[in-house]
PDB file of C-alpha atoms in Angstrom:
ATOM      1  CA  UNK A1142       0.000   0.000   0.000  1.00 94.00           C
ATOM      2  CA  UNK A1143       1.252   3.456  -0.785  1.00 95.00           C
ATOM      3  CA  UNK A1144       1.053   6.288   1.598  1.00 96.00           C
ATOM      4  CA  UNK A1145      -1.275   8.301  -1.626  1.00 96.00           C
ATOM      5  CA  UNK A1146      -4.033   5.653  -1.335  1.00 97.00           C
ATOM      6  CA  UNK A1147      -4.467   6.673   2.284  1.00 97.00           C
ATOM      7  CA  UNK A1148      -7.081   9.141  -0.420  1.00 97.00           C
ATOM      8  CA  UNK A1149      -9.437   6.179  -0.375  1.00 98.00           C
ATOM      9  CA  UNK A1150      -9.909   6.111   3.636  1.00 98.00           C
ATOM     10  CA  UNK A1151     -10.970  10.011   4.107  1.00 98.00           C
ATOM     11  CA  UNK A1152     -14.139  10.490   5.181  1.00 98.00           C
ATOM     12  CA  UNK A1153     -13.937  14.111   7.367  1.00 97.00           C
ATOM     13  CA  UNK A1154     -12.049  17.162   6.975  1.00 97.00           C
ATOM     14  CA  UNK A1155      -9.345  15.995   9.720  1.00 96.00           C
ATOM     15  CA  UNK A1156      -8.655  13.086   7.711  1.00 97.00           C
ATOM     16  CA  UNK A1157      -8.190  15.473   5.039  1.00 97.00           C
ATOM     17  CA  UNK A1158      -5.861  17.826   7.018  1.00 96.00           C
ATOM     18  CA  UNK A1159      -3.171  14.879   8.026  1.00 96.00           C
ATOM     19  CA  UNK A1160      -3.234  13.014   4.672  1.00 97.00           C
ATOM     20  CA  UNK A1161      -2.664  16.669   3.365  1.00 96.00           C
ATOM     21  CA  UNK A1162       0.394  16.607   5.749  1.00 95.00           C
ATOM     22  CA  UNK A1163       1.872  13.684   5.161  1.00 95.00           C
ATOM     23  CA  UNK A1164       1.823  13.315   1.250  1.00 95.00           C
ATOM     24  CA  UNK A1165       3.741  16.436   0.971  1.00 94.00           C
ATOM     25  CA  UNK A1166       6.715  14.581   2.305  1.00 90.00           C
ATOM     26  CA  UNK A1167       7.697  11.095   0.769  1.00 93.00           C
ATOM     27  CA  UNK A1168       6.818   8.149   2.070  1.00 95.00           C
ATOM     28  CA  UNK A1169      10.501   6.879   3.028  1.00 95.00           C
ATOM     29  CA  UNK A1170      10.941  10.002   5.473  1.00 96.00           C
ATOM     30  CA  UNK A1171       7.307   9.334   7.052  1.00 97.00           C
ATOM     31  CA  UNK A1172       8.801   5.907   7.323  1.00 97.00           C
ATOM     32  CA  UNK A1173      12.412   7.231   8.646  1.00 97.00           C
ATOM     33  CA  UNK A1174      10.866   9.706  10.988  1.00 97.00           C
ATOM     34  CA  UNK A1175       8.933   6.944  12.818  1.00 98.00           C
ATOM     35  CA  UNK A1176      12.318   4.799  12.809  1.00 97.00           C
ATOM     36  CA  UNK A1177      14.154   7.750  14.290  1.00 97.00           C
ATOM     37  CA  UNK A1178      11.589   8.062  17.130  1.00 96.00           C
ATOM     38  CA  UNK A1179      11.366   4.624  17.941  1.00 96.00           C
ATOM     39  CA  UNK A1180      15.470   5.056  18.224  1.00 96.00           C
ATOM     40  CA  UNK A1181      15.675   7.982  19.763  1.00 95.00           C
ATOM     41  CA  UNK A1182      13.308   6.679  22.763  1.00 93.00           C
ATOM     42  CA  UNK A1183      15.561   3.223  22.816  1.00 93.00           C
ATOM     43  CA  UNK A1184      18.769   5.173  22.676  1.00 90.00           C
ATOM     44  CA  UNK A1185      18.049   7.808  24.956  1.00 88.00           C
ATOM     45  CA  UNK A1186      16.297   6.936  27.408  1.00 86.00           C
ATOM     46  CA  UNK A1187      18.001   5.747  30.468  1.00 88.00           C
ATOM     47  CA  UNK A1188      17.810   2.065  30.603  1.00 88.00           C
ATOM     48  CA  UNK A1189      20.102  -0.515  31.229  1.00 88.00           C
ATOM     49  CA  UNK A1190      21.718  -3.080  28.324  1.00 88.00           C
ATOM     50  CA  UNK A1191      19.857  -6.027  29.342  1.00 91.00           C
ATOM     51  CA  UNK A1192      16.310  -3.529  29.108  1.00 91.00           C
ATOM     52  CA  UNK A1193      17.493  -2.763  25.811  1.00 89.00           C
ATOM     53  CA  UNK A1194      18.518  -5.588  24.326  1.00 90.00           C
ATOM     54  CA  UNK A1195      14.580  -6.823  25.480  1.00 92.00           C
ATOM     55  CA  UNK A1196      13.265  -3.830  23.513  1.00 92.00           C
ATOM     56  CA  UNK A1197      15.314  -4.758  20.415  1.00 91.00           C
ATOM     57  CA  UNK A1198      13.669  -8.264  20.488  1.00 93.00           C
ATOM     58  CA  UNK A1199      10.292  -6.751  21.290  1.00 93.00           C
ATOM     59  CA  UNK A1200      10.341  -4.791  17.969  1.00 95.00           C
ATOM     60  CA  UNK A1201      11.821  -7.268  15.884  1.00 93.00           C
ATOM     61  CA  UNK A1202       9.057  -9.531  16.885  1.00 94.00           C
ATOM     62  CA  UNK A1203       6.211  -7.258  16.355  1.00 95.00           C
ATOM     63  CA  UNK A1204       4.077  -8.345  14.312  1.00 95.00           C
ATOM     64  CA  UNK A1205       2.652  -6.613  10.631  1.00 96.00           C
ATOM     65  CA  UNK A1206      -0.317  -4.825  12.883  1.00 97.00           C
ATOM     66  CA  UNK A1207       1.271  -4.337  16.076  1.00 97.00           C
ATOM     67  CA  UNK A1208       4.308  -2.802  13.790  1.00 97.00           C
ATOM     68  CA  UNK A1209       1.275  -0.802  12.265  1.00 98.00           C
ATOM     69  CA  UNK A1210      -0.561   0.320  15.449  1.00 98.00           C
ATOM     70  CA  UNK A1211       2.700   1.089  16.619  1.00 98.00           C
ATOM     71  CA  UNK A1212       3.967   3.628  13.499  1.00 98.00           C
ATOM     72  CA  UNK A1213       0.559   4.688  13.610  1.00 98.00           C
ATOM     73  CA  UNK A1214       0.679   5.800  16.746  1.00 97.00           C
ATOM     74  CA  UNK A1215       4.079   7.673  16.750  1.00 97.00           C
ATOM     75  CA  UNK A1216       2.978   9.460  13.347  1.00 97.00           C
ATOM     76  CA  UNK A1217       0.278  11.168  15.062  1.00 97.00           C
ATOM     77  CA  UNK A1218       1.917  12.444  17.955  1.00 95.00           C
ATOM     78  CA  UNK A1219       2.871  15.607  16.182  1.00 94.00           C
ATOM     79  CA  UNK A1220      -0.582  16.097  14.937  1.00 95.00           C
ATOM     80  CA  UNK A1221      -1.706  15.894  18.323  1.00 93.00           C
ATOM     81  CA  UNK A1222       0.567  18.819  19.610  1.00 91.00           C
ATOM     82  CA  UNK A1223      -0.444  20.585  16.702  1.00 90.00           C
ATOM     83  CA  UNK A1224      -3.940  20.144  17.511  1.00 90.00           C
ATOM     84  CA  UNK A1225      -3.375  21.057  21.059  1.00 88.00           C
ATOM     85  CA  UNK A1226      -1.395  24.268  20.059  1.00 87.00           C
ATOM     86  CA  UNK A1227      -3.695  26.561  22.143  1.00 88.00           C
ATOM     87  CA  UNK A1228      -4.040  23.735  25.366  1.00 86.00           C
ATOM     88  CA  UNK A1229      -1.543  25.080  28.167  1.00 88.00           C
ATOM     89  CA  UNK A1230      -0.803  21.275  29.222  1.00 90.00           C
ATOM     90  CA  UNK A1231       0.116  20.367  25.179  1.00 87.00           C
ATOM     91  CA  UNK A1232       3.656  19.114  26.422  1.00 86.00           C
ATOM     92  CA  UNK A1233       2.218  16.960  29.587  1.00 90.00           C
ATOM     93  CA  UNK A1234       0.292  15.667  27.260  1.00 91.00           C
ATOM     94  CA  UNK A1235       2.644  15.001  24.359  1.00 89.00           C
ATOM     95  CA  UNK A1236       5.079  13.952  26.831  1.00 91.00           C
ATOM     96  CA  UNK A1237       2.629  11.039  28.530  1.00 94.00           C
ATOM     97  CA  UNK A1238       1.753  10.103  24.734  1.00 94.00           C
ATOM     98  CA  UNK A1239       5.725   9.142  24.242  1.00 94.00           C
ATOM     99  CA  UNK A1240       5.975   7.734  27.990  1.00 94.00           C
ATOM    100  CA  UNK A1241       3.030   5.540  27.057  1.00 96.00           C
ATOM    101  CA  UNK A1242       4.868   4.615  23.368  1.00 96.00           C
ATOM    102  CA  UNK A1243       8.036   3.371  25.120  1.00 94.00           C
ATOM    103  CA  UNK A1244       6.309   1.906  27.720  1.00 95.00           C
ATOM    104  CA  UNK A1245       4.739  -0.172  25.386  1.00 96.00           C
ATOM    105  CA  UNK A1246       7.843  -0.491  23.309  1.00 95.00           C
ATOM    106  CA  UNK A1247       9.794  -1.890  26.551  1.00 93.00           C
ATOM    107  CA  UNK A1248       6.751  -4.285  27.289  1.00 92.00           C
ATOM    108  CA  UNK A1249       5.557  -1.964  30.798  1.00 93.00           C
ATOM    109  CA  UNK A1250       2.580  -1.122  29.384  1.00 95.00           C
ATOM    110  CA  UNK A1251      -0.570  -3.525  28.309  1.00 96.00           C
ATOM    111  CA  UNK A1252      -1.866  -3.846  24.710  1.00 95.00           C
ATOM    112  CA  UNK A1253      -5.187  -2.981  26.201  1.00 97.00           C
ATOM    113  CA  UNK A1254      -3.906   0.337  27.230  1.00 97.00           C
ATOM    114  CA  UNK A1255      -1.937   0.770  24.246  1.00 97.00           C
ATOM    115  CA  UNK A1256      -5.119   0.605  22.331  1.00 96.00           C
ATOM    116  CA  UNK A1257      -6.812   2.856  24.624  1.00 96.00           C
ATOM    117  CA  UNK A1258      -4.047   5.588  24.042  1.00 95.00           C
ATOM    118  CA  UNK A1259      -4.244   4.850  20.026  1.00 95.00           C
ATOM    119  CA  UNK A1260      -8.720   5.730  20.620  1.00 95.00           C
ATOM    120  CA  UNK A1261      -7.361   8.664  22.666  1.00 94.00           C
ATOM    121  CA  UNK A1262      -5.302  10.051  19.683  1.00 95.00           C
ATOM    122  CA  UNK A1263      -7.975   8.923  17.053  1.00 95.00           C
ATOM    123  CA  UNK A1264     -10.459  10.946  19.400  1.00 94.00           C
ATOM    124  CA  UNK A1265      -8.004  14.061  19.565  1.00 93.00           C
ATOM    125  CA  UNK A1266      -7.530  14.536  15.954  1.00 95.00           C
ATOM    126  CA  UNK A1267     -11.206  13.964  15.572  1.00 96.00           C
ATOM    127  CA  UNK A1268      -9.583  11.284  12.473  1.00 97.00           C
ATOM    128  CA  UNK A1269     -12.275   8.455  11.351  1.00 97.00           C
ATOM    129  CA  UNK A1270     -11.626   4.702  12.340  1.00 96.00           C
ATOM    130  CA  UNK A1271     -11.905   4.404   8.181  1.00 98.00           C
ATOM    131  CA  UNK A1272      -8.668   7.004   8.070  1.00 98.00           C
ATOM    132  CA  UNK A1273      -7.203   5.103  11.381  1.00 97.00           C
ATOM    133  CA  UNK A1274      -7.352   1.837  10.238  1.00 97.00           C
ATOM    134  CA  UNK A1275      -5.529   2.657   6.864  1.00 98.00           C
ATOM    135  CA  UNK A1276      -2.442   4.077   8.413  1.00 97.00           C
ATOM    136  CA  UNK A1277      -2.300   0.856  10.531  1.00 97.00           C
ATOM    137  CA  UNK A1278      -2.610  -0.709   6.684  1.00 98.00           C
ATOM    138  CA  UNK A1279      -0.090   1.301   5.471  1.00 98.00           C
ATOM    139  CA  UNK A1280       2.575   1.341   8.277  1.00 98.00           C
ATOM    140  CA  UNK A1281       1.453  -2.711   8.403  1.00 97.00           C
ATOM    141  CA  UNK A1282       2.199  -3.035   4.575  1.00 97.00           C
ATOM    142  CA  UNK A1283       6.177  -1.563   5.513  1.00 97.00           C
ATOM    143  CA  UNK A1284       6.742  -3.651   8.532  1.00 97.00           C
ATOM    144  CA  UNK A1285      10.073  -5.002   7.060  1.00 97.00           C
ATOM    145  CA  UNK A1286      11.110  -1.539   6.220  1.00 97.00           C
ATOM    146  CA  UNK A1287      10.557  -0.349   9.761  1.00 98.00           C
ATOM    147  CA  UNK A1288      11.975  -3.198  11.602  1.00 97.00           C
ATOM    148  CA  UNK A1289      14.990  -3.584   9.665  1.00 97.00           C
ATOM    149  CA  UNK A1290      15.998  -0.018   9.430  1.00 97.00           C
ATOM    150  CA  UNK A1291      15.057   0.910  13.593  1.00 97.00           C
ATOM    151  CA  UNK A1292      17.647  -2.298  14.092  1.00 95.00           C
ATOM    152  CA  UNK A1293      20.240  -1.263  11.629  1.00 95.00           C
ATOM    153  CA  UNK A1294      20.231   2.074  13.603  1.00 94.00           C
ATOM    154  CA  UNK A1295      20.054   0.528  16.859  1.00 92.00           C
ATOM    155  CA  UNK A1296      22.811  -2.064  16.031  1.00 88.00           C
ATOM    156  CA  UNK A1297      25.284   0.894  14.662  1.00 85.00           C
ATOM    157  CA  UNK A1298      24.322   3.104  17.848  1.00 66.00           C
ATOM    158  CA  UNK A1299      25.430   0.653  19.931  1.00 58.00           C
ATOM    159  CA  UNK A1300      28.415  -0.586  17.887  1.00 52.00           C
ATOM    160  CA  UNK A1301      29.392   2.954  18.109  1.00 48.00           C
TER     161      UNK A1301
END
């Protein structure tokens, strides 16, 4: 699936708005960016080696959805905060979005509240479950991308 036939899964004016976003950049930096979060969290926050070497084996055994729910997820984070512009407690709440992610990531948090914080999101960018469900499609459809490049970066990180 290509990021353009996201087109087919609008059905509101938010949809609109983020597809609108996210097609005017290519599809292999949507895909990078969401690789560099994931690393960034791994790689930077404090954790010790046996923690992360868990979290590399908890990604590379993701499966195509959870890989999707997951990219999904970290996409929409900055739409959130955009959303939220005006809110005074926009960075408690982006920061508890990427506190949940990791947590998740790590395996500290439950799939059943990992879905509840993906409804939260899809409830805060007023996006339809149509428009959710194909960016879990799309992110799903570049699962080996994803993996592969978040552990060639984690692999040279830690080489490094």
């Amino acid at each position: 699936m290509k990021l353009v036939d996201l087109n087919n899964y609008i059905l509101n004016d938010f949809d609109k708005n983020i597809f609108k976003r996210m097609t005017k950049d290519s599809e292999v930096n949507l895909n990078n960016y969401v690789c560099s979060v994931i690393c960034d969290l791994v790689n930077f926050i404090p954790m010790g080696e046996e923690l992360k070497k868990e979290t590399k084996e908890n990604i590379k055994n993701c499966d195509e959805v959870e890989v999707g729910e997951i990219a999904t997820y970290t996409s929409l984070i900055p739409y959130v905060q955009l959303e939220l512009k005006d809110n005074k407690d926009v960075a408690i709440i982006a920061n508890s979005l990427v506190e949940k992610l990791i947590s998740y990531i790590v395996g500290y948090l439950s799939k059943e509240e990992f879905d509840k914080n993906l409804e939260n999101i899809q409830g805060m960018l007023n996006i339809s479950y149509m428009f959710y469900d194909g960016l879990v499609k799309y992110f799903t459809f570049n699962r080996e991308y994803i993996v592969s490049t978040i552990e060639k970066i984690l692999n040279n990180k830690n080489a490094g």
